[in-house]
Structures are given as structure tokens and as C-alpha cells.
Amino acid sequence: MINVDFKILVFISAARHLNFTRAAKEMNISQPAVSKNIQELESQAGRNLFERSGHRLGLTKAGALFLEHALKITAVYQNFNCELGLMEGILSGELRLGASTTLAHFILPDIIAAFHLAFPNITLNVLQGNTRNIEDFLINHTIDLGVVEGLSDNVAMKYETFLKDEIVLVTRRENPKIIPGQSIDTAQLLDLEFVLREQGSGTNDVIRRAVTNAGISWQDLHVKVHLASTESIKSFLRKTDCFSFLSVYAIHKEIQNGELVVVEVENLCMDRSFYFVRPHGVIGHLPEAFRRFSMTHYAKNGIFTPGE
């Protein structure tokens, strides 16, 4: 394996964090060592790459230009090392993934574990964020491949359908407000109390469109609590008589062990898809290997079976 000049890696870390202390922690070196590496690069470039304004650190125009090319350089080295590995029948290197919440918590861990067993020489790192965050990570070369819950209108990005998902109404099994095995109609949603994700959640967007299409105003739902994560919502549901709308993938274990139940709602469809996303152009060997592995082993008829 041929490695990128360490000074370049230090610079990229410092440029991303705009903080030498954080860069030192990430690179596992001292802060003076970060400063020394940056000074050597600036000496070679013949100009400053960073500028200070009070306590804030920023990139100069030369620094921004160097960051753009430094990211391209690291990508070239990564692809070259991958091709060297392929010549020996081995895939190796670092794969950086970005994923939205449901995928990062309930789908990717199983896939990543299986991928690691198949390709133990590949190091994987996962960043979490919403669709816009993931696109920004891709544009900035922070990640190699994204997996997200929604499409955007960004023409620079290529989206590919990965999995089908369904948002369902769920509550605790002992909730006295339900009759086991009996469905409800959409009008009865107005009689229920809900706990939902925080404002801005992609899941909420799917729910809002579905109930609106069913003739119910989003504002008329009795939302008692907003919580920041699906796990906190499930914990809340187990102790109250509230309801929520969650991905079927997020409640797989709770349905199996009988803690939560799905309540069918007549004429309410909340289907969506998960997507691979990347910039247009040639995809690297590692992200392509992960994409193909995921599609082949887990996206059977567009459906993921947890635990397989």
C-alpha cells in the first residue's frame, strides 16, 4: 500500500475541523505536531494556508484551493491501492459511508458486519446525518457513498433505489385504546395521542403527506411529545398509551418480542424508499463493492430482512 504524505492528511483534518486541537486528536498527534506539519506545507507552498481572525481559524484562498486538490489526491491514492489489492484478489483500504438515522441504526449495522466478514481488510467509518448533510459530505469528499431516506433536487447527485420501507402506526400491546387484530379508519387518528420525531425529520415528512392525502390536517393530530430519536420514542411508547408512526425496520425486534404492535389504518399508505447516493461519475472500487454486496445480499425484492 502506498500512503498519502502525512502532512496532507494533517492539513485535511485541520481544514475540516478549522481547529488544530481537534485535528491533533483525530490524527493522534500533539497540537505542536499539527502546527509543524502545516508550517512545512505553507513553506512549500510559499503562502499561508490558514488565517486567524480573533479566536477563529479559517482557510485562505490558497488553503481552500489546496484542500480541493488534497481531497482529490487522497481519492486517487485510495483507488490506486484498491486496484493493487484487486490484482491480488484482495480488497483493502478505508470506506467512508454516510447514512440517515433509520439506516444508520437499524439496517446498516447488519450489512456492515457481514461486509466486514467478507472483506476484513477494509476499514469502515460511518457518519450520520439527514439527506442534505449526506450530500454535503459527498461534495466535500468527506464520505465515499451515502444511504438516505429521501430524494433531493440536487442535480449533481445520482440516486439509486436500494430498499423499500413502510411507515406504520404502532403502540404498546396492552394499550386499552386498541382491539387486537382490528384496524381503524383514518378519522380515528384524530382521537389518538402521538409521540413523533423532532421537527425537520424526514419520517415526519412522509407521515404529513400521507395523512394530508387521506383528508386529515397535520395540525389536527394530537402530538403530545416530540423526541429526538426512534429509540427514545419506542421507550416512551412502552410506558404510555400514546401512538407513533415508525419504520417497520425500526420496530422489528419489538414486534417479535411482543412489546409493540402495528395497528392497521385503512386507506393510509406510507411507503417510501431508501437510496444510495453519490456524485455523478465513476464510483470508486470500495463504494462499488459495498453497493453491490448490499444489493446482492440484502435487497431481496427490495426488502431487507434483519438478522439474515
Short mmCIF file of the C-alpha atoms (twelve columns), coordinates in Angstrom:
data_MODEL
# 
_entry.id   MODEL 
# 
loop_
_atom_site.group_PDB 
_atom_site.id 
_atom_site.type_symbol 
_atom_site.label_atom_id 
_atom_site.label_alt_id 
_atom_site.label_comp_id 
_atom_site.label_asym_id 
_atom_site.label_seq_id 
_atom_site.Cartn_x 
_atom_site.Cartn_y 
_atom_site.Cartn_z 
_atom_site.pdbx_PDB_model_num 
ATOM 1   C CA . MET A 1   0.000   0.000   0.000   1 
ATOM 2   C CA . ILE A 2   1.254   3.478   -0.888  1 
ATOM 3   C CA . ASN A 3   0.225   6.173   1.578   1 
ATOM 4   C CA . VAL A 4   -0.519  9.841   1.060   1 
ATOM 5   C CA . ASP A 5   2.019   12.290  2.511   1 
ATOM 6   C CA . PHE A 6   1.097   12.543  6.205   1 
ATOM 7   C CA . LYS A 7   1.296   16.340  6.090   1 
ATOM 8   C CA . ILE A 8   -1.545  16.362  3.572   1 
ATOM 9   C CA . LEU A 9   -3.707  14.211  5.849   1 
ATOM 10  C CA . VAL A 10  -2.994  16.546  8.770   1 
ATOM 11  C CA . PHE A 11  -3.948  19.534  6.628   1 
ATOM 12  C CA . ILE A 12  -7.235  17.925  5.540   1 
ATOM 13  C CA . SER A 13  -8.143  17.191  9.164   1 
ATOM 14  C CA . ALA A 14  -7.292  20.744  10.257  1 
ATOM 15  C CA . ALA A 15  -9.207  22.208  7.308   1 
ATOM 16  C CA . ARG A 16  -12.312 20.177  8.102   1 
ATOM 17  C CA . HIS A 17  -12.332 20.995  11.804  1 
ATOM 18  C CA . LEU A 18  -10.842 24.501  11.488  1 
ATOM 19  C CA . ASN A 19  -9.326  23.649  14.816  1 
ATOM 20  C CA . PHE A 20  -5.785  22.368  15.395  1 
ATOM 21  C CA . THR A 21  -6.692  20.756  18.733  1 
ATOM 22  C CA . ARG A 22  -9.432  18.631  17.153  1 
ATOM 23  C CA . ALA A 23  -7.152  17.766  14.246  1 
ATOM 24  C CA . ALA A 24  -4.470  16.628  16.701  1 
ATOM 25  C CA . LYS A 25  -6.971  14.367  18.461  1 
ATOM 26  C CA . GLU A 26  -8.221  12.909  15.183  1 
ATOM 27  C CA . MET A 27  -4.694  12.293  13.852  1 
ATOM 28  C CA . ASN A 28  -3.465  11.017  17.248  1 
ATOM 29  C CA . ILE A 29  -0.583  13.505  17.394  1 
ATOM 30  C CA . SER A 30  0.184   16.568  19.507  1 
ATOM 31  C CA . GLN A 31  -1.078  20.045  18.664  1 
ATOM 32  C CA . PRO A 32  2.507   21.317  18.132  1 
ATOM 33  C CA . ALA A 33  2.946   18.464  15.628  1 
ATOM 34  C CA . VAL A 34  -0.131  19.676  13.728  1 
ATOM 35  C CA . SER A 35  1.279   23.209  13.637  1 
ATOM 36  C CA . LYS A 36  4.659   21.914  12.456  1 
ATOM 37  C CA . ASN A 37  3.131   19.918  9.590   1 
ATOM 38  C CA . ILE A 38  1.013   22.894  8.493   1 
ATOM 39  C CA . GLN A 39  4.026   25.229  8.648   1 
ATOM 40  C CA . GLU A 40  6.030   22.865  6.450   1 
ATOM 41  C CA . LEU A 41  3.225   22.801  3.864   1 
ATOM 42  C CA . GLU A 42  2.938   26.580  3.960   1 
ATOM 43  C CA . SER A 43  6.691   26.857  3.474   1 
ATOM 44  C CA . GLN A 44  6.495   24.585  0.432   1 
ATOM 45  C CA . ALA A 45  3.510   26.496  -0.952  1 
ATOM 46  C CA . GLY A 46  5.157   29.863  -0.277  1 
ATOM 47  C CA . ARG A 47  1.998   31.292  1.283   1 
ATOM 48  C CA . ASN A 48  -0.340  30.889  4.244   1 
ATOM 49  C CA . LEU A 49  -2.989  28.181  4.060   1 
ATOM 50  C CA . PHE A 50  -4.812  29.270  7.234   1 
ATOM 51  C CA . GLU A 51  -5.689  32.676  8.636   1 
ATOM 52  C CA . ARG A 52  -6.763  33.677  12.118  1 
ATOM 53  C CA . SER A 53  -9.463  36.215  12.955  1 
ATOM 54  C CA . GLY A 54  -9.593  36.607  16.707  1 
ATOM 55  C CA . HIS A 55  -10.098 33.105  18.081  1 
ATOM 56  C CA . ARG A 56  -11.461 31.777  14.784  1 
ATOM 57  C CA . LEU A 57  -9.453  29.810  12.242  1 
ATOM 58  C CA . GLY A 58  -10.225 29.896  8.530   1 
ATOM 59  C CA . LEU A 59  -8.774  28.871  5.190   1 
ATOM 60  C CA . THR A 60  -7.095  31.398  2.942   1 
ATOM 61  C CA . LYS A 61  -7.896  31.281  -0.784  1 
ATOM 62  C CA . ALA A 62  -4.724  29.240  -1.255  1 
ATOM 63  C CA . GLY A 63  -5.811  26.947  1.588   1 
ATOM 64  C CA . ALA A 64  -9.239  26.374  0.048   1 
ATOM 65  C CA . LEU A 65  -7.615  25.592  -3.294  1 
ATOM 66  C CA . PHE A 66  -5.151  23.219  -1.665  1 
ATOM 67  C CA . LEU A 67  -7.981  21.438  0.211   1 
ATOM 68  C CA . GLU A 68  -9.815  20.844  -3.058  1 
ATOM 69  C CA . HIS A 69  -6.743  19.227  -4.614  1 
ATOM 70  C CA . ALA A 70  -5.715  17.406  -1.421  1 
ATOM 71  C CA . LEU A 71  -9.069  15.616  -1.365  1 
ATOM 72  C CA . LYS A 72  -8.606  14.589  -4.992  1 
ATOM 73  C CA . ILE A 73  -5.097  13.348  -4.221  1 
ATOM 74  C CA . THR A 74  -6.302  11.137  -1.364  1 
ATOM 75  C CA . ALA A 75  -9.059  9.720   -3.579  1 
ATOM 76  C CA . VAL A 76  -6.500  8.849   -6.284  1 
ATOM 77  C CA . TYR A 77  -4.283  7.080   -3.745  1 
ATOM 78  C CA . GLN A 78  -7.264  5.184   -2.354  1 
ATOM 79  C CA . ASN A 79  -8.365  3.990   -5.796  1 
ATOM 80  C CA . PHE A 80  -4.803  3.031   -6.691  1 
ATOM 81  C CA . ASN A 81  -4.399  0.967   -3.529  1 
ATOM 82  C CA . CYS A 82  -7.760  -0.692  -4.201  1 
ATOM 83  C CA . GLU A 83  -6.627  -1.659  -7.700  1 
ATOM 84  C CA . LEU A 84  -3.398  -3.060  -6.284  1 
ATOM 85  C CA . GLY A 85  -5.490  -5.166  -3.941  1 
ATOM 86  C CA . LEU A 86  -7.731  -6.329  -6.769  1 
ATOM 87  C CA . MET A 87  -4.647  -7.555  -8.666  1 
ATOM 88  C CA . GLU A 88  -4.067  -9.917  -5.738  1 
ATOM 89  C CA . GLY A 89  -7.744  -10.726 -5.301  1 
ATOM 90  C CA . ILE A 90  -7.931  -8.637  -2.115  1 
ATOM 91  C CA . LEU A 91  -9.969  -5.540  -1.368  1 
ATOM 92  C CA . SER A 92  -8.402  -3.238  1.204   1 
ATOM 93  C CA . GLY A 93  -8.495  0.376   2.303   1 
ATOM 94  C CA . GLU A 94  -10.927 2.705   4.066   1 
ATOM 95  C CA . LEU A 95  -14.587 3.029   3.101   1 
ATOM 96  C CA . ARG A 96  -16.431 6.091   4.408   1 
ATOM 97  C CA . LEU A 97  -20.217 5.860   4.439   1 
ATOM 98  C CA . GLY A 98  -22.892 8.405   5.287   1 
ATOM 99  C CA . ALA A 99  -26.356 7.318   6.419   1 
ATOM 100 C CA . SER A 100 -29.598 8.814   7.657   1 
ATOM 101 C CA . THR A 101 -30.984 7.855   11.067  1 
ATOM 102 C CA . THR A 102 -33.137 4.775   10.371  1 
ATOM 103 C CA . LEU A 103 -30.498 3.264   8.114   1 
ATOM 104 C CA . ALA A 104 -27.610 4.012   10.470  1 
ATOM 105 C CA . HIS A 105 -29.350 2.442   13.462  1 
ATOM 106 C CA . PHE A 106 -31.458 -0.406  12.138  1 
ATOM 107 C CA . ILE A 107 -30.217 -1.549  8.723   1 
ATOM 108 C CA . LEU A 108 -26.562 -0.737  8.114   1 
ATOM 109 C CA . PRO A 109 -25.116 -2.458  11.231  1 
ATOM 110 C CA . ASP A 110 -26.114 -5.940  9.995   1 
ATOM 111 C CA . ILE A 111 -24.909 -5.215  6.468   1 
ATOM 112 C CA . ILE A 112 -21.626 -3.724  7.658   1 
ATOM 113 C CA . ALA A 113 -20.986 -6.721  9.927   1 
ATOM 114 C CA . ALA A 114 -21.474 -9.139  7.024   1 
ATOM 115 C CA . PHE A 115 -19.387 -6.951  4.707   1 
ATOM 116 C CA . HIS A 116 -16.577 -6.870  7.289   1 
ATOM 117 C CA . LEU A 117 -16.563 -10.668 7.491   1 
ATOM 118 C CA . ALA A 118 -16.401 -10.882 3.685   1 
ATOM 119 C CA . PHE A 119 -13.739 -8.159  3.333   1 
ATOM 120 C CA . PRO A 120 -11.782 -7.968  6.622   1 
ATOM 121 C CA . ASN A 121 -9.056  -5.749  5.115   1 
ATOM 122 C CA . ILE A 122 -11.483 -2.866  4.596   1 
ATOM 123 C CA . THR A 123 -11.887 -0.317  7.387   1 
ATOM 124 C CA . LEU A 124 -15.363 1.224   7.570   1 
ATOM 125 C CA . ASN A 125 -16.383 4.564   9.039   1 
ATOM 126 C CA . VAL A 126 -19.984 5.799   9.148   1 
ATOM 127 C CA . LEU A 127 -21.227 9.374   9.560   1 
ATOM 128 C CA . GLN A 128 -24.867 10.083  10.348  1 
ATOM 129 C CA . GLY A 129 -26.955 12.983  9.027   1 
ATOM 130 C CA . ASN A 130 -30.023 13.960  7.049   1 
ATOM 131 C CA . THR A 131 -30.153 13.841  3.257   1 
ATOM 132 C CA . ARG A 132 -28.746 17.359  2.878   1 
ATOM 133 C CA . ASN A 133 -25.909 16.582  5.312   1 
ATOM 134 C CA . ILE A 134 -25.029 13.449  3.350   1 
ATOM 135 C CA . GLU A 135 -24.941 15.380  0.069   1 
ATOM 136 C CA . ASP A 136 -22.614 17.962  1.634   1 
ATOM 137 C CA . PHE A 137 -20.349 15.174  2.916   1 
ATOM 138 C CA . LEU A 138 -20.174 13.747  -0.620  1 
ATOM 139 C CA . ILE A 139 -19.447 17.117  -2.227  1 
ATOM 140 C CA . ASN A 140 -16.681 17.772  0.314   1 
ATOM 141 C CA . HIS A 141 -15.254 14.253  -0.181  1 
ATOM 142 C CA . THR A 142 -15.816 13.517  3.498   1 
ATOM 143 C CA . ILE A 143 -17.559 10.242  2.563   1 
ATOM 144 C CA . ASP A 144 -17.473 7.924   -0.451  1 
ATOM 145 C CA . LEU A 145 -21.115 6.769   -0.550  1 
ATOM 146 C CA . GLY A 146 -24.381 7.807   1.074   1 
ATOM 147 C CA . VAL A 147 -27.509 5.842   2.005   1 
ATOM 148 C CA . VAL A 148 -30.510 8.079   2.652   1 
ATOM 149 C CA . GLU A 149 -34.260 8.081   3.261   1 
ATOM 150 C CA . GLY A 150 -35.297 10.664  0.702   1 
ATOM 151 C CA . LEU A 151 -34.588 12.167  -2.691  1 
ATOM 152 C CA . SER A 152 -33.499 15.731  -3.282  1 
ATOM 153 C CA . ASP A 153 -33.423 18.007  -6.305  1 
ATOM 154 C CA . ASN A 154 -29.613 18.212  -6.349  1 
ATOM 155 C CA . VAL A 155 -28.696 17.560  -9.994  1 
ATOM 156 C CA . ALA A 156 -25.077 16.864  -9.023  1 
ATOM 157 C CA . MET A 157 -26.155 13.705  -7.193  1 
ATOM 158 C CA . LYS A 158 -27.032 10.291  -8.589  1 
ATOM 159 C CA . TYR A 159 -29.708 8.393   -6.643  1 
ATOM 160 C CA . GLU A 160 -30.325 4.643   -6.892  1 
ATOM 161 C CA . THR A 161 -33.208 2.868   -5.154  1 
ATOM 162 C CA . PHE A 162 -31.903 0.428   -2.546  1 
ATOM 163 C CA . LEU A 163 -34.732 -0.744  -0.265  1 
ATOM 164 C CA . LYS A 164 -38.444 -0.329  0.211   1 
ATOM 165 C CA . ASP A 165 -39.720 0.858   3.571   1 
ATOM 166 C CA . GLU A 166 -43.122 1.317   5.182   1 
ATOM 167 C CA . ILE A 167 -44.097 3.666   7.982   1 
ATOM 168 C CA . VAL A 168 -46.716 2.085   10.265  1 
ATOM 169 C CA . LEU A 169 -48.860 3.098   13.242  1 
ATOM 170 C CA . VAL A 170 -47.518 1.465   16.393  1 
ATOM 171 C CA . THR A 171 -48.264 1.344   20.113  1 
ATOM 172 C CA . ARG A 172 -47.748 -0.946  23.118  1 
ATOM 173 C CA . ARG A 173 -49.557 -4.269  23.015  1 
ATOM 174 C CA . GLU A 174 -51.520 -3.638  26.250  1 
ATOM 175 C CA . ASN A 175 -52.862 -0.258  25.114  1 
ATOM 176 C CA . PRO A 176 -56.585 -0.256  26.099  1 
ATOM 177 C CA . LYS A 177 -57.362 2.040   23.162  1 
ATOM 178 C CA . ILE A 178 -56.889 -0.765  20.632  1 
ATOM 179 C CA . ILE A 179 -58.632 -4.047  19.904  1 
ATOM 180 C CA . PRO A 180 -56.034 -6.673  18.894  1 
ATOM 181 C CA . GLY A 181 -56.254 -7.539  15.217  1 
ATOM 182 C CA . GLN A 182 -58.775 -4.778  14.465  1 
ATOM 183 C CA . SER A 183 -57.937 -1.956  12.064  1 
ATOM 184 C CA . ILE A 184 -59.016 1.659   12.418  1 
ATOM 185 C CA . ASP A 185 -60.080 4.244   9.852   1 
ATOM 186 C CA . THR A 186 -58.225 7.475   9.243   1 
ATOM 187 C CA . ALA A 187 -60.793 9.580   11.115  1 
ATOM 188 C CA . GLN A 188 -59.968 7.699   14.324  1 
ATOM 189 C CA . LEU A 189 -56.417 9.061   14.168  1 
ATOM 190 C CA . LEU A 190 -57.848 12.327  15.494  1 
ATOM 191 C CA . ASP A 191 -58.801 10.544  18.756  1 
ATOM 192 C CA . LEU A 192 -55.266 9.337   19.466  1 
ATOM 193 C CA . GLU A 193 -52.298 10.952  21.191  1 
ATOM 194 C CA . PHE A 194 -48.953 10.808  19.392  1 
ATOM 195 C CA . VAL A 195 -45.243 10.948  20.095  1 
ATOM 196 C CA . LEU A 196 -43.230 11.826  16.993  1 
ATOM 197 C CA . ARG A 197 -39.717 12.702  15.910  1 
ATOM 198 C CA . GLU A 198 -38.425 16.261  16.205  1 
ATOM 199 C CA . GLN A 199 -39.316 18.957  13.699  1 
ATOM 200 C CA . GLY A 200 -37.458 18.521  10.406  1 
ATOM 201 C CA . SER A 201 -37.428 14.726  10.493  1 
ATOM 202 C CA . GLY A 202 -37.681 13.042  7.097   1 
ATOM 203 C CA . THR A 203 -40.063 10.472  8.575   1 
ATOM 204 C CA . ASN A 204 -42.412 13.285  9.612   1 
ATOM 205 C CA . ASP A 205 -42.480 14.499  6.003   1 
ATOM 206 C CA . VAL A 206 -43.706 11.078  4.851   1 
ATOM 207 C CA . ILE A 207 -46.373 10.998  7.574   1 
ATOM 208 C CA . ARG A 208 -47.514 14.550  6.810   1 
ATOM 209 C CA . ARG A 209 -48.009 13.792  3.117   1 
ATOM 210 C CA . ALA A 210 -49.889 10.565  3.852   1 
ATOM 211 C CA . VAL A 211 -52.363 11.994  6.372   1 
ATOM 212 C CA . THR A 212 -52.917 15.067  4.211   1 
ATOM 213 C CA . ASN A 213 -53.714 12.834  1.229   1 
ATOM 214 C CA . ALA A 214 -56.164 10.986  3.499   1 
ATOM 215 C CA . GLY A 215 -58.016 14.259  4.169   1 
ATOM 216 C CA . ILE A 216 -56.621 14.970  7.646   1 
ATOM 217 C CA . SER A 217 -54.869 18.185  8.584   1 
ATOM 218 C CA . TRP A 218 -51.432 17.590  10.070  1 
ATOM 219 C CA . GLN A 219 -52.117 20.267  12.699  1 
ATOM 220 C CA . ASP A 220 -55.214 18.375  13.897  1 
ATOM 221 C CA . LEU A 221 -53.203 15.391  15.135  1 
ATOM 222 C CA . HIS A 222 -52.752 15.442  18.913  1 
ATOM 223 C CA . VAL A 223 -48.954 15.355  19.138  1 
ATOM 224 C CA . LYS A 224 -48.132 15.363  22.836  1 
ATOM 225 C CA . VAL A 225 -44.368 14.877  22.662  1 
ATOM 226 C CA . HIS A 226 -41.532 15.310  20.155  1 
ATOM 227 C CA . LEU A 227 -38.414 13.225  20.764  1 
ATOM 228 C CA . ALA A 228 -35.014 13.276  19.102  1 
ATOM 229 C CA . SER A 229 -34.600 9.582   18.318  1 
ATOM 230 C CA . THR A 230 -36.553 6.482   17.363  1 
ATOM 231 C CA . GLU A 231 -35.148 4.601   20.371  1 
ATOM 232 C CA . SER A 232 -36.500 7.233   22.760  1 
ATOM 233 C CA . ILE A 233 -39.896 7.058   21.050  1 
ATOM 234 C CA . LYS A 234 -40.051 3.281   21.468  1 
ATOM 235 C CA . SER A 235 -39.146 3.596   25.135  1 
ATOM 236 C CA . PHE A 236 -41.870 6.214   25.573  1 
ATOM 237 C CA . LEU A 237 -44.452 4.009   23.833  1 
ATOM 238 C CA . ARG A 238 -43.739 1.067   26.124  1 
ATOM 239 C CA . LYS A 239 -44.745 3.163   29.156  1 
ATOM 240 C CA . THR A 240 -47.729 5.149   27.814  1 
ATOM 241 C CA . ASP A 241 -50.904 4.802   25.770  1 
ATOM 242 C CA . CYS A 242 -49.567 7.029   23.020  1 
ATOM 243 C CA . PHE A 243 -49.078 6.049   19.388  1 
ATOM 244 C CA . SER A 244 -46.381 6.770   16.846  1 
ATOM 245 C CA . PHE A 245 -45.562 6.263   13.182  1 
ATOM 246 C CA . LEU A 246 -42.299 4.348   12.755  1 
ATOM 247 C CA . SER A 247 -40.416 2.434   10.090  1 
ATOM 248 C CA . VAL A 248 -41.129 -1.310  10.090  1 
ATOM 249 C CA . TYR A 249 -37.368 -1.827  10.245  1 
ATOM 250 C CA . ALA A 250 -37.129 0.200   13.453  1 
ATOM 251 C CA . ILE A 251 -39.640 -1.976  15.338  1 
ATOM 252 C CA . HIS A 252 -38.652 -5.429  14.084  1 
ATOM 253 C CA . LYS A 253 -37.367 -6.687  17.465  1 
ATOM 254 C CA . GLU A 254 -40.179 -5.079  19.495  1 
ATOM 255 C CA . ILE A 255 -42.821 -6.720  17.286  1 
ATOM 256 C CA . GLN A 256 -41.101 -10.095 17.607  1 
ATOM 257 C CA . ASN A 257 -40.889 -9.950  21.397  1 
ATOM 258 C CA . GLY A 258 -44.459 -8.640  21.747  1 
ATOM 259 C CA . GLU A 259 -43.668 -5.265  23.284  1 
ATOM 260 C CA . LEU A 260 -45.220 -3.259  20.449  1 
ATOM 261 C CA . VAL A 261 -47.936 -3.937  17.885  1 
ATOM 262 C CA . VAL A 262 -48.778 -2.489  14.487  1 
ATOM 263 C CA . VAL A 263 -52.250 -1.005  14.121  1 
ATOM 264 C CA . GLU A 264 -53.549 -1.141  10.556  1 
ATOM 265 C CA . VAL A 265 -55.056 2.119   9.311   1 
ATOM 266 C CA . GLU A 266 -57.482 1.764   6.407   1 
ATOM 267 C CA . ASN A 267 -56.669 3.757   3.275   1 
ATOM 268 C CA . LEU A 268 -53.426 5.144   4.696   1 
ATOM 269 C CA . CYS A 269 -50.302 4.312   2.697   1 
ATOM 270 C CA . MET A 270 -46.908 5.460   3.969   1 
ATOM 271 C CA . ASP A 271 -44.440 3.704   1.683   1 
ATOM 272 C CA . ARG A 272 -41.038 5.155   0.893   1 
ATOM 273 C CA . SER A 273 -37.670 4.038   -0.437  1 
ATOM 274 C CA . PHE A 274 -34.094 4.182   0.776   1 
ATOM 275 C CA . TYR A 275 -31.457 5.249   -1.761  1 
ATOM 276 C CA . PHE A 276 -27.771 5.024   -2.439  1 
ATOM 277 C CA . VAL A 277 -26.491 8.481   -3.329  1 
ATOM 278 C CA . ARG A 278 -23.195 9.638   -4.818  1 
ATOM 279 C CA . PRO A 279 -21.943 12.307  -7.200  1 
ATOM 280 C CA . HIS A 280 -22.277 11.578  -10.914 1 
ATOM 281 C CA . GLY A 281 -19.220 9.995   -12.490 1 
ATOM 282 C CA . VAL A 282 -17.068 6.938   -11.881 1 
ATOM 283 C CA . ILE A 283 -17.593 5.297   -8.487  1 
ATOM 284 C CA . GLY A 284 -14.553 4.032   -6.558  1 
ATOM 285 C CA . HIS A 285 -13.842 0.333   -6.085  1 
ATOM 286 C CA . LEU A 286 -14.698 0.229   -2.377  1 
ATOM 287 C CA . PRO A 287 -18.055 2.046   -2.504  1 
ATOM 288 C CA . GLU A 288 -18.988 -0.004  -5.570  1 
ATOM 289 C CA . ALA A 289 -18.070 -3.221  -3.747  1 
ATOM 290 C CA . PHE A 290 -20.253 -2.204  -0.789  1 
ATOM 291 C CA . ARG A 291 -23.134 -1.172  -3.049  1 
ATOM 292 C CA . ARG A 292 -23.074 -4.476  -4.936  1 
ATOM 293 C CA . PHE A 293 -22.706 -6.508  -1.744  1 
ATOM 294 C CA . SER A 294 -25.693 -4.738  -0.177  1 
ATOM 295 C CA . MET A 295 -27.886 -5.112  -3.244  1 
ATOM 296 C CA . THR A 296 -26.988 -8.783  -3.710  1 
ATOM 297 C CA . HIS A 297 -27.195 -9.974  -0.113  1 
ATOM 298 C CA . TYR A 298 -29.801 -7.754  1.488   1 
ATOM 299 C CA . ALA A 299 -32.036 -6.037  -1.039  1 
ATOM 300 C CA . LYS A 300 -34.017 -9.155  -1.947  1 
ATOM 301 C CA . ASN A 301 -37.026 -7.956  -3.938  1 
ATOM 302 C CA . GLY A 302 -36.296 -4.528  -2.497  1 
ATOM 303 C CA . ILE A 303 -36.801 -5.729  1.089   1 
ATOM 304 C CA . PHE A 304 -34.279 -6.086  3.911   1 
ATOM 305 C CA . THR A 305 -34.697 -8.927  6.400   1 
ATOM 306 C CA . PRO A 306 -32.988 -8.034  9.699   1 
ATOM 307 C CA . GLY A 307 -30.852 -10.761 11.207  1 
ATOM 308 C CA . GLU A 308 -30.157 -12.596 7.944   1 
# 
